[in-house]
PDB file of C-alpha atoms and ligand atoms in Angstrom:
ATOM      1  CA  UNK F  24       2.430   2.083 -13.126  1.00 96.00           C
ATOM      2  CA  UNK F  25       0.686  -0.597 -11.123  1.00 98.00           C
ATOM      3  CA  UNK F  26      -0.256  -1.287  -7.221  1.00 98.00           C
ATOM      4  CA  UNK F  27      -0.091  -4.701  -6.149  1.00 98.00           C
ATOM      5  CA  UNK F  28      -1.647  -5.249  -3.153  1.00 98.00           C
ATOM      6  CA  UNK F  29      -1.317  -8.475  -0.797  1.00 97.00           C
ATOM      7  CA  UNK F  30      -4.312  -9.134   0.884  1.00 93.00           C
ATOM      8  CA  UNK F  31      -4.407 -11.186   4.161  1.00 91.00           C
ATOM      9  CA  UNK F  32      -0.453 -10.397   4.840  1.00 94.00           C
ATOM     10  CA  UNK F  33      -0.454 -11.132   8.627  1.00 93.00           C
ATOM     11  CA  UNK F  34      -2.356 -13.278  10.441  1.00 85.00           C
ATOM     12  CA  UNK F  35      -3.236 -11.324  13.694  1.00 84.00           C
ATOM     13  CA  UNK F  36      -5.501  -9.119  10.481  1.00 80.00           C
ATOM     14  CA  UNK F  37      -6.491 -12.161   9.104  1.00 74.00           C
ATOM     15  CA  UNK F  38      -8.160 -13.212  12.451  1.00 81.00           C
ATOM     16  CA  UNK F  39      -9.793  -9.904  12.821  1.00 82.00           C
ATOM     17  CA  UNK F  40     -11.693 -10.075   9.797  1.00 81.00           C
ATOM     18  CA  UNK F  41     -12.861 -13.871  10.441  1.00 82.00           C
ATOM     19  CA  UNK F  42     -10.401 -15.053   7.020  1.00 82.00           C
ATOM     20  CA  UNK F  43      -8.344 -18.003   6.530  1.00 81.00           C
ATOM     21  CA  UNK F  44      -4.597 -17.679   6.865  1.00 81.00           C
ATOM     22  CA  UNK F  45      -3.745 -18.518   3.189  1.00 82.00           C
ATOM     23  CA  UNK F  46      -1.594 -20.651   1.775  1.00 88.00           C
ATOM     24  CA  UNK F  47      -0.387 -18.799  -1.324  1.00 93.00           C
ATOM     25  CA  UNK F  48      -0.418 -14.712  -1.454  1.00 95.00           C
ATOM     26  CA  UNK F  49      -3.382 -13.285  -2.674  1.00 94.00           C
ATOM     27  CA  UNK F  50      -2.970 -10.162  -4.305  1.00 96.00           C
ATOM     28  CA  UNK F  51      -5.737  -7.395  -6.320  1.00 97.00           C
ATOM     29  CA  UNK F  52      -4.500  -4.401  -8.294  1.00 98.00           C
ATOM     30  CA  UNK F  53      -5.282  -0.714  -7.542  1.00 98.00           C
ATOM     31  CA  UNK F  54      -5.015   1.536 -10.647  1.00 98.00           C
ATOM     32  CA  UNK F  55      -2.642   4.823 -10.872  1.00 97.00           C
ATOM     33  CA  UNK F  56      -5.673   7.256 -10.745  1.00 98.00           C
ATOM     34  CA  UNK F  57      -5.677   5.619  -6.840  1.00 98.00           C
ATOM     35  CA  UNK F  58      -2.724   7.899  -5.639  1.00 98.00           C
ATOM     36  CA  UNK F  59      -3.976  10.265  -3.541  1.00 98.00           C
ATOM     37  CA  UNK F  60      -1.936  13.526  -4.519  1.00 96.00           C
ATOM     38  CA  UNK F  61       0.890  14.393  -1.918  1.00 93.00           C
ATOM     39  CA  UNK F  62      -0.624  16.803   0.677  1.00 90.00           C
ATOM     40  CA  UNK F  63      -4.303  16.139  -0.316  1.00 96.00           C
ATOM     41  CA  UNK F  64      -6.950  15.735   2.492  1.00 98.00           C
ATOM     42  CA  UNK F  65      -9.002  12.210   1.705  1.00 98.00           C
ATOM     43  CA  UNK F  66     -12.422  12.941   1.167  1.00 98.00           C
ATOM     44  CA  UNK F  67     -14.699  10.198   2.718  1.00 98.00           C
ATOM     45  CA  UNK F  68     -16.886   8.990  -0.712  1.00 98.00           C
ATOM     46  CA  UNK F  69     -20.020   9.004  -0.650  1.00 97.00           C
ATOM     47  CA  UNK F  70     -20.933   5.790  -1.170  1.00 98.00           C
ATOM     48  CA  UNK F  71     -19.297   4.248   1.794  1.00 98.00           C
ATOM     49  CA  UNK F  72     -20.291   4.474   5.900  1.00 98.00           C
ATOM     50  CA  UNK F  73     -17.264   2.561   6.461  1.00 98.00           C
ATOM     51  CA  UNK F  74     -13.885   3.533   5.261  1.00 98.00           C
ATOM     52  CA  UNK F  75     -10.868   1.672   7.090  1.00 98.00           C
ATOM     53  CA  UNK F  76      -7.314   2.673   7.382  1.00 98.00           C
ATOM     54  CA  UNK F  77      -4.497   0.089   6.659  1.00 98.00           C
ATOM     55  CA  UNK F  78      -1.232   0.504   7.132  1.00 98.00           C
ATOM     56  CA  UNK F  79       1.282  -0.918   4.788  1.00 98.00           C
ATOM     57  CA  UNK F  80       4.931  -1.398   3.929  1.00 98.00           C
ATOM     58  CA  UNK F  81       5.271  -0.422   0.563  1.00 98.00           C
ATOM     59  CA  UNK F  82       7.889  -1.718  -2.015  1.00 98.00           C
ATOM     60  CA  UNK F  83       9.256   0.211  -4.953  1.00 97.00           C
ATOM     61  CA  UNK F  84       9.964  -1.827  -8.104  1.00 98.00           C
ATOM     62  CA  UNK F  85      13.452  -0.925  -9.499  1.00 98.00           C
ATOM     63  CA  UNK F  86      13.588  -3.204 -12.276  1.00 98.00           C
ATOM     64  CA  UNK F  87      11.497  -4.987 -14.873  1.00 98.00           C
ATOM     65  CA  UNK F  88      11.281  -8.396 -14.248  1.00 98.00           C
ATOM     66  CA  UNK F  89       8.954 -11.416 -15.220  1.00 98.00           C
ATOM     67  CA  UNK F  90       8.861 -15.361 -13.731  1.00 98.00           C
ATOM     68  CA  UNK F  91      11.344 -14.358 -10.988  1.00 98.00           C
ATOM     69  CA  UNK F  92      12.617 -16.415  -8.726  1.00 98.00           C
ATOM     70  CA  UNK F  93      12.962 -15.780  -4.884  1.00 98.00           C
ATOM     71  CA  UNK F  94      16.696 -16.050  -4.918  1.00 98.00           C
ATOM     72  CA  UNK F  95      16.690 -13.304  -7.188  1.00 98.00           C
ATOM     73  CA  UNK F  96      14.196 -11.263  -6.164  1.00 98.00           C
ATOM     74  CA  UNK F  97      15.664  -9.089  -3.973  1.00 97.00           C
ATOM     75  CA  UNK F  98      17.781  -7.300  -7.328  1.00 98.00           C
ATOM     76  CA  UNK F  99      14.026  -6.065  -8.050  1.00 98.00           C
ATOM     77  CA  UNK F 100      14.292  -3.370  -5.193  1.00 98.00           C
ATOM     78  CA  UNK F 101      16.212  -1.531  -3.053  1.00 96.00           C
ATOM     79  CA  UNK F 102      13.884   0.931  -0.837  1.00 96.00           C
ATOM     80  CA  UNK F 103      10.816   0.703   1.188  1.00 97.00           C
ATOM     81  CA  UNK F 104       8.528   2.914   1.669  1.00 98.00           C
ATOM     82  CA  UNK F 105       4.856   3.172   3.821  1.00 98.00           C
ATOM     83  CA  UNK F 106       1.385   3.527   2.868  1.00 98.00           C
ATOM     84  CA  UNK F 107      -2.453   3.249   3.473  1.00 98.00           C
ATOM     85  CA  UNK F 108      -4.659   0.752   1.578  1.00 98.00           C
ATOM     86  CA  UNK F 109      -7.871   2.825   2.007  1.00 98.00           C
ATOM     87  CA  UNK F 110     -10.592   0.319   2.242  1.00 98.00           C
ATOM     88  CA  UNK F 111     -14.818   0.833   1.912  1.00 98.00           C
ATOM     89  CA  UNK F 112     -15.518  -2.044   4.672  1.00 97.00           C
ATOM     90  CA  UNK F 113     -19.317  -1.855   4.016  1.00 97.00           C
ATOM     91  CA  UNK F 114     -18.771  -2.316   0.662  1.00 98.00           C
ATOM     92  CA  UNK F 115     -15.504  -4.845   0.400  1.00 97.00           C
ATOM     93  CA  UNK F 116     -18.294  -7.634   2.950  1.00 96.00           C
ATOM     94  CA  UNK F 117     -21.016  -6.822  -0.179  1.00 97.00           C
ATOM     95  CA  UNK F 118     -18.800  -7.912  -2.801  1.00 96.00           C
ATOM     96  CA  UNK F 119     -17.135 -10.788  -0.568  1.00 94.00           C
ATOM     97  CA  UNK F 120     -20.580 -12.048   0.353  1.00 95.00           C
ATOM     98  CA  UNK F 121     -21.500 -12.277  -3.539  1.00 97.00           C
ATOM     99  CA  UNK F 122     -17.725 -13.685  -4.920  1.00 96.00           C
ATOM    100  CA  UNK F 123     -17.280 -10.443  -6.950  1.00 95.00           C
ATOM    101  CA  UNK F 124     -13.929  -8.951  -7.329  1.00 94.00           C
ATOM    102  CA  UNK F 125     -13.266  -6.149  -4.757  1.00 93.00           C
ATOM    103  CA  UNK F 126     -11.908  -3.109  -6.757  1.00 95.00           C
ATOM    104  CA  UNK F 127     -15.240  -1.070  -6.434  1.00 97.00           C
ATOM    105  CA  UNK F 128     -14.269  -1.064  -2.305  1.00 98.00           C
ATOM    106  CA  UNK F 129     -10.510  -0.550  -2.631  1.00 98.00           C
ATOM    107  CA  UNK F 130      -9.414   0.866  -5.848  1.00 98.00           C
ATOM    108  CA  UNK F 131     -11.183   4.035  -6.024  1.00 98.00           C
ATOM    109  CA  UNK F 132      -9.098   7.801  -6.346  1.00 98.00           C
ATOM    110  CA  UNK F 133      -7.731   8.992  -2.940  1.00 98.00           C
ATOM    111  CA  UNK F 134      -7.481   4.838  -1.964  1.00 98.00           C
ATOM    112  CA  UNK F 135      -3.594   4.477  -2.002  1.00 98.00           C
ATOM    113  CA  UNK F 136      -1.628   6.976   0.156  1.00 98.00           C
ATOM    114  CA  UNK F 137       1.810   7.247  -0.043  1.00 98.00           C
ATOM    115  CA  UNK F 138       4.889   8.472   2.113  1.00 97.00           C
ATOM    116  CA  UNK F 139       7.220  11.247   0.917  1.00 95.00           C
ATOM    117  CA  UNK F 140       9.931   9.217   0.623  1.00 95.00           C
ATOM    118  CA  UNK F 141      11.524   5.779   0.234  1.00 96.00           C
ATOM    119  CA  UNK F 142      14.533   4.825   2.892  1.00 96.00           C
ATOM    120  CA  UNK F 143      17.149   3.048   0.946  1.00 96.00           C
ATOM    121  CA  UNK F 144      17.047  -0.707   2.499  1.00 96.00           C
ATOM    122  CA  UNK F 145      20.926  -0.883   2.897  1.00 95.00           C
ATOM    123  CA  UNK F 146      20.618   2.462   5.400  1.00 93.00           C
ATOM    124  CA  UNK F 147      18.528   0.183   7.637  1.00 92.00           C
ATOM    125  CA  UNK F 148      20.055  -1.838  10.632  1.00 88.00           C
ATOM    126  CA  UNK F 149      17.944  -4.864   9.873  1.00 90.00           C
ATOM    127  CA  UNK F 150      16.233  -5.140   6.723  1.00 88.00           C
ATOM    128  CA  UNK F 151      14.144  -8.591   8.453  1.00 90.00           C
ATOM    129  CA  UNK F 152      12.553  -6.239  10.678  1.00 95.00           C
ATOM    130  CA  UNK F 153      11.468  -2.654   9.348  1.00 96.00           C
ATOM    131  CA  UNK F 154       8.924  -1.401  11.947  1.00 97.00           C
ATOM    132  CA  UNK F 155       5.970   0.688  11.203  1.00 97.00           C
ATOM    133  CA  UNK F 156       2.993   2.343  12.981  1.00 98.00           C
ATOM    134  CA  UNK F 157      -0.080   4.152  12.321  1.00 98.00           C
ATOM    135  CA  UNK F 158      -1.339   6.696  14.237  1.00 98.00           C
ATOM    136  CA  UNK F 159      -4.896   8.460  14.489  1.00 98.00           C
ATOM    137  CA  UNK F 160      -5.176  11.366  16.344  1.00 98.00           C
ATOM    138  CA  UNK F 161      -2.272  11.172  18.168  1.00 98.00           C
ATOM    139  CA  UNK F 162      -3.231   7.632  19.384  1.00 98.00           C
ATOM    140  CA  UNK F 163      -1.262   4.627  18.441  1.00 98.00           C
ATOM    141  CA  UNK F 164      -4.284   2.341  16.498  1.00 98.00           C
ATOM    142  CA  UNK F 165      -1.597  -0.358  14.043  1.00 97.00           C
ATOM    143  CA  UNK F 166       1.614  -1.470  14.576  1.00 97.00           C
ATOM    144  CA  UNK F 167       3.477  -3.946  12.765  1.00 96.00           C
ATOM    145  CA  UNK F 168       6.638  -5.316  11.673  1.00 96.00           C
ATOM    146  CA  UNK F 169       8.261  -7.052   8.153  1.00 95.00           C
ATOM    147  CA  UNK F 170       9.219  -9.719  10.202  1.00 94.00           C
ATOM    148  CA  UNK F 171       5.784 -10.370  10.968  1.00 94.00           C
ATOM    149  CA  UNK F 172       4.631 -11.300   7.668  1.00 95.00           C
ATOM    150  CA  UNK F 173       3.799 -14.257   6.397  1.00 95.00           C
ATOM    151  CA  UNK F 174       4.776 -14.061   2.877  1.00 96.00           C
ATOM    152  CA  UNK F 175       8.234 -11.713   2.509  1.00 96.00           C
ATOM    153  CA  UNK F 176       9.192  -9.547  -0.391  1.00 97.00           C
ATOM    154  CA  UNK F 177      11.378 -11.809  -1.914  1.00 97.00           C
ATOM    155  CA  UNK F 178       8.620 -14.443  -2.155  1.00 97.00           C
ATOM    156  CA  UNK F 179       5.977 -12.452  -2.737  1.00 98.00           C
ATOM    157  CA  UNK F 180       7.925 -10.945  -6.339  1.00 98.00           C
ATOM    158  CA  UNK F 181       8.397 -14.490  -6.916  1.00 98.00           C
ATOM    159  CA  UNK F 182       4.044 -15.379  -6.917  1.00 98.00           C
ATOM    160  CA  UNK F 183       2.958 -12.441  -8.622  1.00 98.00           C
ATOM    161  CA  UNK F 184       5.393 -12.423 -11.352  1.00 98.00           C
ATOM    162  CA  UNK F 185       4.753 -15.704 -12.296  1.00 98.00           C
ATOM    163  CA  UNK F 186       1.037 -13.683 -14.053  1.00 98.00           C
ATOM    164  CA  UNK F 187       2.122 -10.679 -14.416  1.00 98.00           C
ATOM    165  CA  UNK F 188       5.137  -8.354 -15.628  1.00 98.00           C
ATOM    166  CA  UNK F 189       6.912  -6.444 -12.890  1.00 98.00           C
ATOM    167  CA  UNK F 190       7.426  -2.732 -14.349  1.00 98.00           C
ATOM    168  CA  UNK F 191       9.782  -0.375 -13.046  1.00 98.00           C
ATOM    169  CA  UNK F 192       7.569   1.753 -10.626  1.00 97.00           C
ATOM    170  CA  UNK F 193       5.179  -0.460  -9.859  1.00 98.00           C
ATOM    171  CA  UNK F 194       4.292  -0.880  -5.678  1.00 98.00           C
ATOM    172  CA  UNK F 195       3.730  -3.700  -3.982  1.00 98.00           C
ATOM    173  CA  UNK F 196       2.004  -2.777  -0.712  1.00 98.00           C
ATOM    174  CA  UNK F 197       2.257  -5.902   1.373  1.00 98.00           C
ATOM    175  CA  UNK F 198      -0.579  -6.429   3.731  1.00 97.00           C
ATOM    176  CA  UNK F 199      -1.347  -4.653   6.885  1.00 96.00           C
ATOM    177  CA  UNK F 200      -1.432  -6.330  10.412  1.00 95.00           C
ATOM    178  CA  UNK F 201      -3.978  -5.593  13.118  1.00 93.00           C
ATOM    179  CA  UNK F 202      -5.629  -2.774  14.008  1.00 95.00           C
ATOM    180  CA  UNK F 203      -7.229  -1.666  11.045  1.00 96.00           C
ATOM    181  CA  UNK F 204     -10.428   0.723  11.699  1.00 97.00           C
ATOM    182  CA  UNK F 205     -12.937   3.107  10.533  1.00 98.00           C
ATOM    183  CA  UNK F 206     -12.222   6.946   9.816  1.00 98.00           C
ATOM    184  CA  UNK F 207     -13.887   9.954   9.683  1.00 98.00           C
ATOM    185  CA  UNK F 208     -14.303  13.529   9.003  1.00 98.00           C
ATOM    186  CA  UNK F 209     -11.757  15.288  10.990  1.00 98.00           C
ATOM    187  CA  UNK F 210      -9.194  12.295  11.787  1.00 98.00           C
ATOM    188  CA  UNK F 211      -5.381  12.831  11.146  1.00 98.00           C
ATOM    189  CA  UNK F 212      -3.689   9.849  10.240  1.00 98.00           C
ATOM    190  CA  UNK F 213       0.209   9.778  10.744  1.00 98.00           C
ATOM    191  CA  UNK F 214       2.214   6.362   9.502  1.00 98.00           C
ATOM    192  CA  UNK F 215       5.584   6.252  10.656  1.00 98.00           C
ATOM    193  CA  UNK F 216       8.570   4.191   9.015  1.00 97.00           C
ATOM    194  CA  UNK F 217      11.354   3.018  11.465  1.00 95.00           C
ATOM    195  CA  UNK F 218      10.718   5.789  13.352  1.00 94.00           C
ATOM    196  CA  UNK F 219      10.261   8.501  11.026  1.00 96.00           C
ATOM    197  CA  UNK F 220       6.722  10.038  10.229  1.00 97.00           C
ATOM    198  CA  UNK F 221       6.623   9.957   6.664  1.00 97.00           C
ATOM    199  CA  UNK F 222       3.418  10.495   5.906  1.00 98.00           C
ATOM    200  CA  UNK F 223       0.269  12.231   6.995  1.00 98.00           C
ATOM    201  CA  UNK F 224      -3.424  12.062   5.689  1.00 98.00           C
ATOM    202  CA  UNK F 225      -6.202  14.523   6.931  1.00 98.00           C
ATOM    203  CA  UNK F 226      -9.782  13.111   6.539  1.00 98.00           C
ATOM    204  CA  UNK F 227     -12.650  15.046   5.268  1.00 98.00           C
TER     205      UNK F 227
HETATM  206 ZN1   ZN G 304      -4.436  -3.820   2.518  1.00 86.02          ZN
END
Protein backbone atom coordinates (compact mmCIF):
# COMPACT_ATOMS: atom_id res chain seq x y z
CA UNK A 1 0.00 0.00 0.00
CA UNK A 2 0.92 3.52 -0.99
CA UNK A 3 0.01 7.31 0.21
CA UNK A 4 -0.23 9.76 -2.38
CA UNK A 5 -0.19 12.97 -1.21
CA UNK A 6 -1.20 16.30 -3.20
CA UNK A 7 0.73 19.04 -2.16
CA UNK A 8 -0.47 22.68 -2.65
CA UNK A 9 -4.35 21.43 -2.97
CA UNK A 10 -6.02 24.80 -2.15
CA UNK A 11 -4.94 27.97 -2.70
CA UNK A 12 -5.91 29.93 0.52
CA UNK A 13 -2.69 27.11 1.92
CA UNK A 14 -0.83 27.84 -0.93
CA UNK A 15 -0.79 31.62 -0.01
CA UNK A 16 0.08 30.89 3.52
CA UNK A 17 3.17 29.24 2.81
CA UNK A 18 4.34 32.01 0.15
CA UNK A 19 3.92 28.98 -2.98
CA UNK A 20 2.69 29.29 -6.38
CA UNK A 21 -0.79 28.06 -7.17
CA UNK A 22 0.27 25.24 -9.58
CA UNK A 23 -0.71 24.38 -12.66
CA UNK A 24 -0.55 20.57 -12.64
CA UNK A 25 -0.94 18.49 -9.14
CA UNK A 26 2.06 17.88 -7.42
CA UNK A 27 2.08 14.92 -5.48
CA UNK A 28 5.12 12.95 -2.97
CA UNK A 29 4.60 9.48 -1.53
CA UNK A 30 4.50 8.57 2.20
CA UNK A 31 5.44 4.90 2.86
CA UNK A 32 3.08 2.28 4.86
CA UNK A 33 5.39 2.28 7.99
CA UNK A 34 3.77 6.19 8.08
CA UNK A 35 0.35 4.98 9.56
CA UNK A 36 0.20 5.95 12.82
CA UNK A 37 -1.52 2.86 14.62
CA UNK A 38 -5.31 3.50 15.46
CA UNK A 39 -5.48 4.94 19.03
CA UNK A 40 -1.71 5.78 19.25
CA UNK A 41 -0.64 9.16 20.83
CA UNK A 42 1.94 10.98 18.13
CA UNK A 43 5.10 11.42 19.65
CA UNK A 44 6.70 14.80 18.61
CA UNK A 45 10.36 13.44 16.94
CA UNK A 46 13.08 14.60 17.98
CA UNK A 47 14.50 16.07 15.29
CA UNK A 48 11.87 18.60 14.57
CA UNK A 49 10.81 22.12 16.67
CA UNK A 50 8.12 22.42 14.25
CA UNK A 51 5.59 19.78 13.55
CA UNK A 52 2.32 21.07 11.68
CA UNK A 53 -1.06 19.55 11.52
CA UNK A 54 -2.89 19.22 8.10
CA UNK A 55 -6.02 18.23 7.60
CA UNK A 56 -6.97 16.16 4.66
CA UNK A 57 -9.71 14.40 2.74
CA UNK A 58 -8.56 11.12 2.19
CA UNK A 59 -9.51 8.76 -0.77
CA UNK A 60 -9.57 4.99 -0.66
CA UNK A 61 -8.48 3.22 -3.87
CA UNK A 62 -11.00 0.42 -4.74
CA UNK A 63 -9.56 -0.74 -7.82
CA UNK A 64 -6.31 -1.19 -9.70
CA UNK A 65 -6.01 1.04 -12.34
CA UNK A 66 -3.16 2.57 -14.58
CA UNK A 67 -3.30 5.70 -17.39
CA UNK A 68 -6.87 6.52 -16.27
CA UNK A 69 -8.80 8.87 -17.59
CA UNK A 70 -10.96 11.50 -15.67
CA UNK A 71 -14.19 10.27 -17.11
CA UNK A 72 -13.45 7.13 -15.61
CA UNK A 73 -11.98 7.84 -12.65
CA UNK A 74 -14.55 8.01 -10.39
CA UNK A 75 -15.06 3.71 -10.81
CA UNK A 76 -11.57 3.87 -8.82
CA UNK A 77 -13.45 4.74 -5.47
CA UNK A 78 -16.35 4.87 -3.67
CA UNK A 79 -15.63 6.27 0.06
CA UNK A 80 -13.85 9.09 1.62
CA UNK A 81 -12.33 9.22 4.46
CA UNK A 82 -10.14 12.12 6.68
CA UNK A 83 -6.69 12.43 7.74
CA UNK A 84 -3.57 14.41 8.96
CA UNK A 85 -0.46 14.90 6.77
CA UNK A 86 1.91 15.39 9.76
CA UNK A 87 4.49 17.76 8.55
CA UNK A 88 8.29 18.76 10.23
CA UNK A 89 7.96 22.61 9.02
CA UNK A 90 11.58 23.35 10.15
CA UNK A 91 12.71 20.71 8.29
CA UNK A 92 10.26 20.56 4.95
CA UNK A 93 11.86 24.95 4.41
CA UNK A 94 15.60 23.03 4.78
CA UNK A 95 15.01 20.68 2.12
CA UNK A 96 12.85 23.26 -0.05
CA UNK A 97 15.59 25.84 0.32
CA UNK A 98 18.24 23.17 -1.08
CA UNK A 99 15.73 21.41 -4.04
CA UNK A 100 15.90 18.06 -2.16
CA UNK A 101 12.96 15.83 -2.08
CA UNK A 102 10.85 16.28 1.12
CA UNK A 103 10.23 12.72 2.55
CA UNK A 104 12.76 13.18 5.50
CA UNK A 105 9.99 16.12 6.79
CA UNK A 106 6.78 14.27 5.90
CA UNK A 107 7.15 10.63 5.54
CA UNK A 108 8.41 9.58 8.78
CA UNK A 109 6.29 6.74 11.25
CA UNK A 110 3.36 8.39 13.15
CA UNK A 111 3.18 11.10 9.85
CA UNK A 112 -0.17 9.86 8.28
CA UNK A 113 -3.19 9.66 10.64
CA UNK A 114 -6.15 8.14 9.70
CA UNK A 115 -10.00 8.17 10.60
CA UNK A 116 -11.81 5.03 11.80
CA UNK A 117 -13.82 4.82 9.06
CA UNK A 118 -14.63 5.61 5.42
CA UNK A 119 -18.39 7.12 4.66
CA UNK A 120 -19.57 5.50 1.53
CA UNK A 121 -19.76 8.60 -1.09
CA UNK A 122 -23.33 7.62 -2.33
CA UNK A 123 -24.62 8.09 1.63
CA UNK A 124 -23.55 11.73 1.18
CA UNK A 125 -26.05 14.56 0.10
CA UNK A 126 -23.48 16.18 -2.14
CA UNK A 127 -20.49 14.41 -3.04
CA UNK A 128 -19.05 18.22 -4.70
CA UNK A 129 -18.97 19.42 -1.29
CA UNK A 130 -17.82 17.00 1.65
CA UNK A 131 -16.94 19.37 4.55
CA UNK A 132 -14.25 18.82 7.01
CA UNK A 133 -12.66 20.49 10.08
CA UNK A 134 -9.87 20.18 12.38
CA UNK A 135 -9.96 20.92 15.72
CA UNK A 136 -7.17 21.54 18.49
CA UNK A 137 -8.13 21.70 21.81
CA UNK A 138 -11.50 22.21 21.41
CA UNK A 139 -10.80 25.25 19.12
CA UNK A 140 -11.74 25.26 15.52
CA UNK A 141 -7.91 25.90 13.77
CA UNK A 142 -8.81 24.29 9.62
CA UNK A 143 -11.74 24.11 7.84
CA UNK A 144 -12.24 23.20 4.40
CA UNK A 145 -14.35 21.87 1.78
CA UNK A 146 -13.93 19.33 -1.59
CA UNK A 147 -15.41 21.92 -3.42
CA UNK A 148 -12.67 24.07 -2.59
CA UNK A 149 -10.02 22.31 -4.29
CA UNK A 150 -8.35 23.03 -7.08
CA UNK A 151 -7.59 19.78 -8.57
CA UNK A 152 -10.73 17.11 -7.79
CA UNK A 153 -10.48 13.40 -7.34
CA UNK A 154 -11.42 12.50 -10.58
CA UNK A 155 -8.58 14.58 -12.07
CA UNK A 156 -6.23 14.09 -9.72
CA UNK A 157 -6.44 9.79 -10.43
CA UNK A 158 -6.16 10.88 -13.87
CA UNK A 159 -2.24 12.87 -13.25
CA UNK A 160 -0.84 10.47 -11.01
CA UNK A 161 -1.71 7.41 -12.82
CA UNK A 162 -0.32 8.48 -15.82
CA UNK A 163 3.52 7.43 -13.56
CA UNK A 164 2.38 5.29 -11.45
CA UNK A 165 0.02 2.11 -10.86
CA UNK A 166 -3.03 2.73 -8.73
CA UNK A 167 -3.25 -0.42 -6.24
CA UNK A 168 -6.20 -1.37 -4.45
CA UNK A 169 -5.63 0.32 -0.97
CA UNK A 170 -3.63 2.86 -1.83
CA UNK A 171 -4.75 6.72 -0.30
CA UNK A 172 -4.71 9.64 -1.91
CA UNK A 173 -4.82 12.42 0.70
CA UNK A 174 -5.65 15.51 -1.28
CA UNK A 175 -4.19 18.66 0.08
CA UNK A 176 -5.19 20.58 3.07
CA UNK A 177 -6.56 24.24 3.01
CA UNK A 178 -5.67 26.95 5.50
CA UNK A 179 -4.97 26.88 8.81
CA UNK A 180 -2.32 24.55 9.14
CA UNK A 181 -0.10 25.05 12.49
CA UNK A 182 2.36 23.86 14.91
CA UNK A 183 1.61 21.16 17.73
CA UNK A 184 2.78 20.19 20.81
CA UNK A 185 3.04 18.06 23.78
CA UNK A 186 -0.33 17.88 25.25
CA UNK A 187 -2.59 19.05 22.14
CA UNK A 188 -5.70 16.92 21.14
CA UNK A 189 -6.41 17.04 17.67
CA UNK A 190 -10.06 16.09 16.55
CA UNK A 191 -10.84 16.04 12.47
CA UNK A 192 -14.32 15.81 11.74
CA UNK A 193 -15.93 14.44 8.37
CA UNK A 194 -19.37 15.97 7.41
CA UNK A 195 -20.02 16.35 10.74
CA UNK A 196 -18.86 13.34 12.34
CA UNK A 197 -15.56 13.22 14.49
CA UNK A 198 -13.81 10.45 13.08
CA UNK A 199 -10.71 10.73 14.29
CA UNK A 200 -8.66 11.88 17.22
CA UNK A 201 -4.79 12.24 17.75
CA UNK A 202 -3.22 13.03 21.25
CA UNK A 203 0.27 14.68 21.02
CA UNK A 204 3.15 13.75 23.13
ZN1 LIG B 1 -0.55 17.80 3.11
Amino acid sequence: MKIICIGRNYSEHAKELNNAVPKQPMFFLKPDSAVLPKRNPLFIPEWTKELHYEVELVYKITRLGKYISEKHAHKYYDSIGIGIDFTARDIQDEVKAKGHPWEIAKAFDGSAALGSKYIRLNDLENKEDIRFELKKNDEVVQQGSSADMIFNIDQIIAYVSQYMTLKIGDLIFTGTPSGVGKVNPGDKLEAMLEGKKLLKVDIK
